[in-house]
């Protein structure tokens, strides 16, 4: 990460320059040195506000309690003339028990249940589409109150009763990575806190994983990867609040060690994410030269590889036991040579790292091809010989619309066809 305040101090060369160290420091203190990283963060967050989600309310004006912080939940109780301590009770029912109906909250009196239902809902995104693959990968297309849709995928572990939930952070994406199907969809808006938390909760509904398993009790939905549609660090505030809710020990209680945020390299937001959330980090790297990465991940033109690697070295939540994952999509004849594997090893020097090699999963309209088995093996061996873990992640759910963004595109096409045929569109989910 580059900050001008961290840059080396060059002594002025002119004859009027201060000659002693204290004089030099004095003149520096009088100069306001802009913190470019802070300025960039402000710019990114101002831009995020332009794509803010709509208010989390139903059409009849009831507020969604999902996504409120504990303080906000207490405030919501005060607004209806109740004591803020109710927030603790509700938190338990919403996030530990997974209740969506106030009448199921048995420790709350019937008149109070009715009052809560008059003012509030405990929402979930509606399911516009759901597909389960032969390999048991389950893909959801969730539809939100304003009709926008985003994808969530549950990827079960092949050997154990656990699995990862891949969550989206935006509807569409601004970044246009050329190998990514979602990159062909323009950014519509950021997802709100209830929509981000709601994806995980609705996936758990689908597997009946309530109440939240406590302590070391095994979980079927055991990890979260923020690797779905969108760039999570471009929607940082909503993502951070959602993850804090999910990590809260009195509710869902998923440890920060079980959450991985994947970024294509929004350098100015990375340290903040590590300091505030302490979650695992994954980097969509995919190329080892700026020349190629500029093409594959256009954000590289703004934050080139050198800055990205410096931000990884400084990432506060990384250690040998919590390595940064470098995602590398293997594209035949594009980025999969032995020389590139060696360069990757050089780039990773000094970073507690592991590498995920991902064979490209072709989608209609893309010209890329997956690397051959031999290339994959040779590339992986070079990385492993250098001491890094480099598993080849075989694509899951190949028999369903597996590439991220495909389910949404199919749904949009269907909706367009319905509109053209002048038939009523699919109903909006009634819970949202
Ligand atoms: S890879 Fe991620 S950041 Fe890049 S276009 Fe796809 S969703 Fe956006």
XYZ file of C-alpha atoms and ligand atoms in Angstrom:
440
model
C 0.000 0.000 0.000
C 1.411 3.385 -0.919
C 1.000 6.295 1.422
C 2.921 9.475 0.980
C 3.348 9.663 4.767
C 5.319 6.427 4.607
C 7.534 7.579 1.765
C 11.245 8.171 2.506
C 12.062 11.752 3.460
C 14.386 13.402 0.904
C 16.407 16.339 2.237
C 15.851 19.497 0.170
C 18.800 20.448 -2.052
C 18.349 24.212 -2.323
C 20.589 26.642 -0.401
C 17.633 27.879 1.633
C 16.892 24.374 2.842
C 17.079 23.711 6.588
C 20.392 22.079 7.390
C 19.715 20.368 10.712
C 17.426 17.355 11.250
C 15.140 19.222 13.720
C 14.800 22.071 11.204
C 13.971 19.618 8.460
C 11.374 17.871 10.620
C 9.907 21.243 11.615
C 9.381 22.188 8.000
C 7.770 18.817 7.302
C 5.370 19.204 10.210
C 4.249 22.535 8.786
C 3.527 20.984 5.416
C 0.255 19.135 5.162
C 1.145 15.878 3.465
C -1.939 14.303 1.899
C -2.590 10.682 2.840
C -3.355 9.308 -0.596
C -4.686 6.051 0.776
C -7.181 7.832 3.014
C -8.224 10.036 0.084
C -8.736 6.951 -2.077
C -10.762 5.269 0.658
C -12.986 8.332 0.883
C -13.421 8.321 -2.892
C -14.294 4.608 -2.940
C -16.825 5.007 -0.144
C -18.389 8.075 -1.771
C -18.804 6.035 -4.939
C -20.312 3.137 -2.969
C -22.954 5.534 -1.651
C -24.109 6.187 -5.235
C -25.018 2.499 -5.485
C -26.654 2.256 -2.062
C -29.355 -0.370 -1.570
C -32.973 0.680 -0.992
C -34.279 0.923 2.591
C -34.951 -2.455 4.204
C -38.717 -2.106 4.522
C -41.696 -4.030 3.209
C -44.211 -2.403 0.866
C -46.514 -1.786 3.871
C -43.705 0.093 5.682
C -42.567 -2.528 8.206
C -38.875 -2.449 8.997
C -36.702 -5.520 8.504
C -34.916 -6.419 11.724
C -32.312 -8.518 9.917
C -29.206 -6.463 9.333
C -29.631 -4.081 12.277
C -26.735 -3.900 14.729
C -27.533 -4.670 18.371
C -27.665 -0.915 19.092
C -30.000 -0.303 16.169
C -32.197 -3.171 17.295
C -32.416 -1.585 20.769
C -33.273 1.747 19.142
C -36.007 0.094 17.066
C -37.545 -1.198 20.308
C -37.420 2.272 21.865
C -39.174 3.654 18.766
C -42.197 1.440 19.481
C -42.180 2.299 23.200
C -40.382 -0.839 24.394
C -37.287 -1.282 26.513
C -33.998 -1.702 24.628
C -33.251 -4.986 26.501
C -35.723 -6.649 24.119
C -32.925 -6.446 21.537
C -31.013 -9.251 23.319
C -34.067 -11.505 23.218
C -34.711 -10.755 19.563
C -31.078 -11.209 18.610
C -31.193 -14.709 20.061
C -34.398 -15.614 18.196
C -33.312 -14.110 14.888
C -29.690 -15.216 14.706
C -29.406 -18.184 17.039
C -32.769 -19.844 16.514
C -33.323 -18.633 12.943
C -36.946 -17.688 13.646
C -38.677 -15.665 10.937
C -42.095 -15.535 12.606
C -42.634 -13.561 15.810
C -45.271 -16.062 16.944
C -42.513 -18.713 17.185
C -40.595 -16.599 19.717
C -41.896 -18.422 22.762
C -40.114 -16.334 25.405
C -41.940 -13.234 24.165
C -45.523 -12.627 25.332
C -48.325 -12.960 22.804
C -49.309 -9.232 22.929
C -45.644 -8.310 22.381
C -45.361 -10.753 19.482
C -48.367 -9.069 17.863
C -46.879 -5.615 18.426
C -43.593 -6.656 16.858
C -45.375 -8.128 13.836
C -47.274 -4.866 13.393
C -44.047 -2.876 13.025
C -41.383 -5.298 11.870
C -40.502 -8.344 9.801
C -37.630 -10.813 10.005
C -36.875 -11.019 6.294
C -35.239 -13.441 3.945
C -34.461 -12.993 0.276
C -36.933 -14.812 -1.975
C -35.654 -17.761 -4.003
C -36.086 -16.980 -7.710
C -34.249 -20.140 -8.741
C -32.473 -23.015 -7.044
C -30.471 -25.821 -8.624
C -28.684 -28.733 -7.008
C -25.897 -30.413 -8.960
C -25.128 -34.128 -9.081
C -22.114 -33.347 -6.907
C -24.516 -31.697 -4.403
C -23.375 -28.139 -5.060
C -26.476 -26.025 -4.583
C -26.915 -22.730 -6.331
C -29.500 -20.127 -5.327
C -30.646 -17.111 -7.249
C -32.042 -14.820 -4.576
C -34.477 -12.055 -5.413
C -34.664 -8.971 -3.231
C -37.566 -6.640 -2.529
C -36.835 -4.337 -5.451
C -36.697 -7.304 -7.853
C -32.895 -7.320 -8.150
C -31.192 -10.691 -8.015
C -27.869 -12.137 -6.890
C -26.369 -15.600 -6.662
C -25.265 -17.655 -3.680
C -23.680 -21.099 -3.881
C -23.252 -23.810 -1.266
C -20.264 -26.031 -2.038
C -20.220 -29.119 0.198
C -16.914 -30.679 1.149
C -16.454 -33.996 -0.677
C -15.205 -35.861 2.369
C -16.789 -34.302 5.436
C -20.162 -32.931 6.493
C -19.232 -29.297 6.048
C -19.037 -26.802 3.237
C -18.575 -23.241 2.051
C -21.251 -20.705 1.247
C -20.172 -18.339 -1.498
C -21.927 -15.011 -1.002
C -22.455 -12.042 -3.332
C -21.808 -8.462 -2.307
C -23.184 -6.531 -5.296
C -25.767 -6.915 -8.048
C -23.482 -7.039 -11.084
C -19.926 -5.731 -10.933
C -17.991 -2.704 -12.144
C -14.724 -4.490 -12.666
C -15.203 -6.402 -15.925
C -12.580 -9.088 -15.360
C -12.416 -10.634 -18.807
C -12.627 -14.307 -17.688
C -15.641 -13.703 -15.435
C -19.248 -14.076 -16.483
C -20.471 -11.678 -13.778
C -18.094 -9.103 -15.239
C -20.382 -8.949 -18.292
C -23.212 -7.638 -16.074
C -23.107 -3.960 -15.280
C -23.185 -2.897 -11.655
C -26.770 -2.219 -10.632
C -26.316 -1.583 -6.947
C -24.633 -2.676 -3.758
C -26.311 -5.269 -1.603
C -27.512 -4.087 1.792
C -26.690 -5.658 5.154
C -29.952 -7.668 5.363
C -29.374 -8.921 1.834
C -25.827 -10.084 2.596
C -26.657 -11.677 5.967
C -29.912 -12.940 4.423
C -28.085 -14.990 1.774
C -26.333 -16.991 4.478
C -29.467 -17.318 6.604
C -31.609 -18.418 3.652
C -28.959 -20.995 2.657
C -29.074 -22.313 6.230
C -32.884 -22.421 6.037
C -32.489 -24.621 2.977
C -30.448 -27.141 4.998
C -32.414 -26.678 8.240
C -29.255 -25.668 10.096
C -30.935 -23.932 13.031
C -30.373 -23.256 15.867
C -26.828 -22.073 15.233
C -24.387 -24.806 16.257
C -22.516 -23.658 19.348
C -18.770 -23.811 20.051
C -16.980 -26.632 18.264
C -20.174 -28.411 17.193
C -19.700 -29.244 13.494
C -21.528 -27.061 11.018
C -22.763 -28.121 7.620
C -22.505 -24.531 6.361
C -19.141 -24.091 8.005
C -17.408 -21.304 6.099
C -18.247 -18.183 4.157
C -16.364 -17.024 1.102
C -17.150 -13.558 -0.185
C -16.388 -14.595 -3.735
C -19.763 -14.321 -5.416
C -21.005 -11.483 -7.586
C -19.307 -8.144 -7.049
C -16.210 -6.713 -5.408
C -16.773 -6.781 -1.619
C -14.276 -3.998 -0.911
C -16.339 -1.679 -3.146
C -19.240 -2.251 -0.750
C -17.138 -2.332 2.367
C -19.479 -0.742 4.927
C -22.373 -3.100 4.218
C -20.108 -6.145 3.955
C -18.305 -5.269 7.217
C -21.533 -4.749 9.151
C -22.960 -7.994 7.777
C -19.848 -9.957 8.746
C -19.882 -8.478 12.268
C -23.463 -9.713 12.665
C -22.536 -13.167 11.380
C -19.519 -13.349 13.708
C -21.463 -12.284 16.834
C -21.133 -15.117 19.358
C -24.697 -14.777 20.679
C -26.168 -15.410 17.257
C -24.740 -17.179 14.224
C -21.317 -17.100 15.827
C -19.178 -17.959 12.816
C -15.516 -17.315 13.614
C -13.537 -14.765 11.593
C -11.183 -17.637 10.779
C -14.015 -19.238 8.827
C -14.695 -16.196 6.677
C -12.651 -15.349 3.587
C -13.042 -12.108 1.704
C -11.864 -12.220 -1.881
C -10.793 -9.038 -3.602
C -9.466 -8.304 -7.036
C -7.092 -5.900 -5.328
C -8.765 -2.782 -3.928
C -5.515 -1.860 -2.220
C -6.674 1.166 -0.156
C -9.366 -0.895 1.616
C -7.316 -3.987 2.430
C -5.623 -2.879 5.666
C -8.892 -1.579 7.034
C -10.565 -4.893 6.322
C -7.793 -6.750 8.140
C -7.834 -4.422 11.136
C -11.604 -4.174 11.573
C -12.781 -7.623 10.561
C -9.668 -9.790 10.807
C -11.089 -12.190 8.241
C -9.004 -14.302 5.882
C -8.015 -12.673 2.635
C -8.048 -14.053 -0.887
C -6.633 -12.217 -3.890
C -7.886 -12.742 -7.433
C -4.429 -12.562 -8.958
C -4.614 -14.526 -12.235
C -1.512 -12.982 -13.820
C 2.062 -12.240 -12.792
C 2.827 -9.264 -15.032
C 1.061 -5.923 -15.064
C 0.812 -6.171 -18.825
C -1.362 -9.292 -18.663
C -3.161 -8.461 -15.410
C -4.187 -5.096 -16.876
C -6.098 -7.145 -19.459
C -7.525 -9.876 -17.221
C -8.284 -7.791 -14.137
C -8.578 -4.186 -15.341
C -8.470 -2.874 -11.754
C -4.745 -3.642 -11.992
C -4.307 -0.445 -14.008
C -5.221 1.459 -10.856
C -3.518 -0.768 -8.265
C -0.670 -2.629 -9.991
C 0.875 -5.885 -8.793
C 3.673 -4.224 -6.814
C 1.219 -2.214 -4.692
C -1.055 -5.205 -4.322
C 1.745 -7.413 -3.041
C 2.884 -4.688 -0.627
C -0.670 -4.496 0.753
C -0.674 -8.295 1.151
C 2.624 -8.197 3.051
C 1.076 -5.618 5.382
C -2.301 -7.383 5.781
C -2.928 -7.387 9.543
C -4.811 -10.708 9.767
C -2.296 -12.836 7.843
C 0.105 -15.271 9.499
C 1.629 -18.662 8.793
C -1.477 -20.277 10.225
C -3.777 -17.921 8.286
C -2.255 -17.648 4.862
C -3.473 -15.325 2.133
C -5.001 -17.311 -0.710
C -3.987 -16.316 -4.216
C -6.623 -17.354 -6.734
C -5.163 -18.128 -10.136
C -7.512 -19.063 -12.934
C -5.666 -21.280 -15.420
C -6.225 -20.069 -18.984
C -4.734 -22.141 -21.777
C -1.799 -20.412 -23.456
C -2.511 -17.150 -21.644
C -1.093 -17.347 -18.122
C -0.162 -20.994 -17.564
C 3.532 -21.341 -18.550
C 6.274 -22.652 -16.282
C 7.964 -19.243 -16.449
C 4.792 -17.657 -15.064
C 4.665 -20.227 -12.251
C 8.250 -19.308 -11.335
C 7.418 -15.617 -11.426
C 4.438 -16.278 -9.155
C 6.764 -17.927 -6.641
C 9.019 -14.864 -6.797
C 6.083 -12.497 -6.212
C 4.893 -14.453 -3.172
C 8.233 -14.169 -1.385
C 7.691 -12.908 2.160
C 3.930 -13.398 2.123
C 2.273 -16.200 4.141
C 0.561 -17.554 1.067
C -1.180 -20.473 -0.552
C -2.314 -20.712 -4.147
C -5.588 -22.010 -5.516
C -5.303 -23.066 -9.136
C -8.696 -22.904 -10.809
C -9.234 -24.490 -14.231
C -11.284 -22.047 -16.290
C -14.972 -22.970 -16.394
C -16.093 -21.986 -19.949
C -19.255 -19.953 -20.372
C -21.092 -18.898 -23.551
C -19.472 -15.871 -25.141
C -16.022 -16.349 -23.648
C -13.040 -17.185 -25.871
C -10.827 -18.533 -23.078
C -10.065 -22.226 -22.788
C -9.068 -24.195 -19.701
C -5.422 -25.258 -19.369
C -4.575 -28.859 -20.173
C -4.108 -31.354 -17.337
C -0.380 -31.502 -18.074
C -0.036 -27.723 -17.845
C -2.002 -27.621 -14.605
C 0.208 -30.312 -13.099
C 3.447 -28.695 -14.228
C 2.385 -25.246 -12.952
C 1.249 -26.691 -9.615
C 4.490 -28.653 -9.176
C 6.655 -25.558 -9.556
C 4.673 -23.778 -6.861
C 4.642 -26.769 -4.532
C 8.388 -27.322 -5.015
C 8.844 -23.788 -3.694
C 7.022 -24.798 -0.508
C 3.551 -23.420 -1.141
C 0.315 -25.358 -1.106
C -1.195 -25.244 -4.620
C -4.307 -27.414 -4.896
C -6.092 -27.587 -8.236
C -9.710 -26.662 -7.533
C -11.822 -28.679 -9.909
C -14.980 -26.763 -10.874
C -18.058 -27.929 -9.002
C -21.641 -28.070 -10.188
C -20.729 -28.505 -13.855
C -24.173 -29.920 -14.686
C -25.918 -26.739 -13.485
C -25.266 -23.170 -14.624
C -22.007 -23.202 -12.748
C -20.069 -20.071 -13.711
C -20.778 -17.212 -11.322
C -23.391 -14.971 -12.906
C -24.908 -17.559 -15.261
C -28.038 -18.201 -13.201
C -28.763 -14.485 -13.056
C -28.272 -14.062 -16.788
C -30.628 -16.983 -17.448
C -33.238 -15.451 -15.142
C -32.949 -12.052 -16.869
C -33.381 -13.686 -20.256
C -36.445 -15.512 -19.012
C -37.916 -12.330 -17.592
C -37.272 -10.468 -20.834
C -39.007 -13.244 -22.762
C -41.960 -13.070 -20.376
C -42.203 -9.318 -20.800
C -42.068 -9.648 -24.574
C -44.766 -12.317 -24.420
C -46.768 -9.894 -22.276
C -47.175 -12.384 -19.492
C -46.984 -11.295 -15.859
C -43.424 -11.461 -14.410
C -42.484 -13.914 -11.674
C -43.990 -12.815 -8.364
C -41.704 -10.889 -6.010
C -40.914 -12.812 -2.849
C -43.576 -12.061 -0.262
C -41.191 -12.224 2.668
C -39.252 -9.236 1.290
S -14.035 -11.695 -10.908
Fe -15.131 -10.652 -9.228
S -14.427 -8.520 -9.423
Fe -13.939 -9.493 -11.398
S -15.766 -9.088 -12.699
Fe -16.067 -11.084 -11.667
S -17.303 -10.582 -9.860
Fe -16.354 -8.669 -10.571
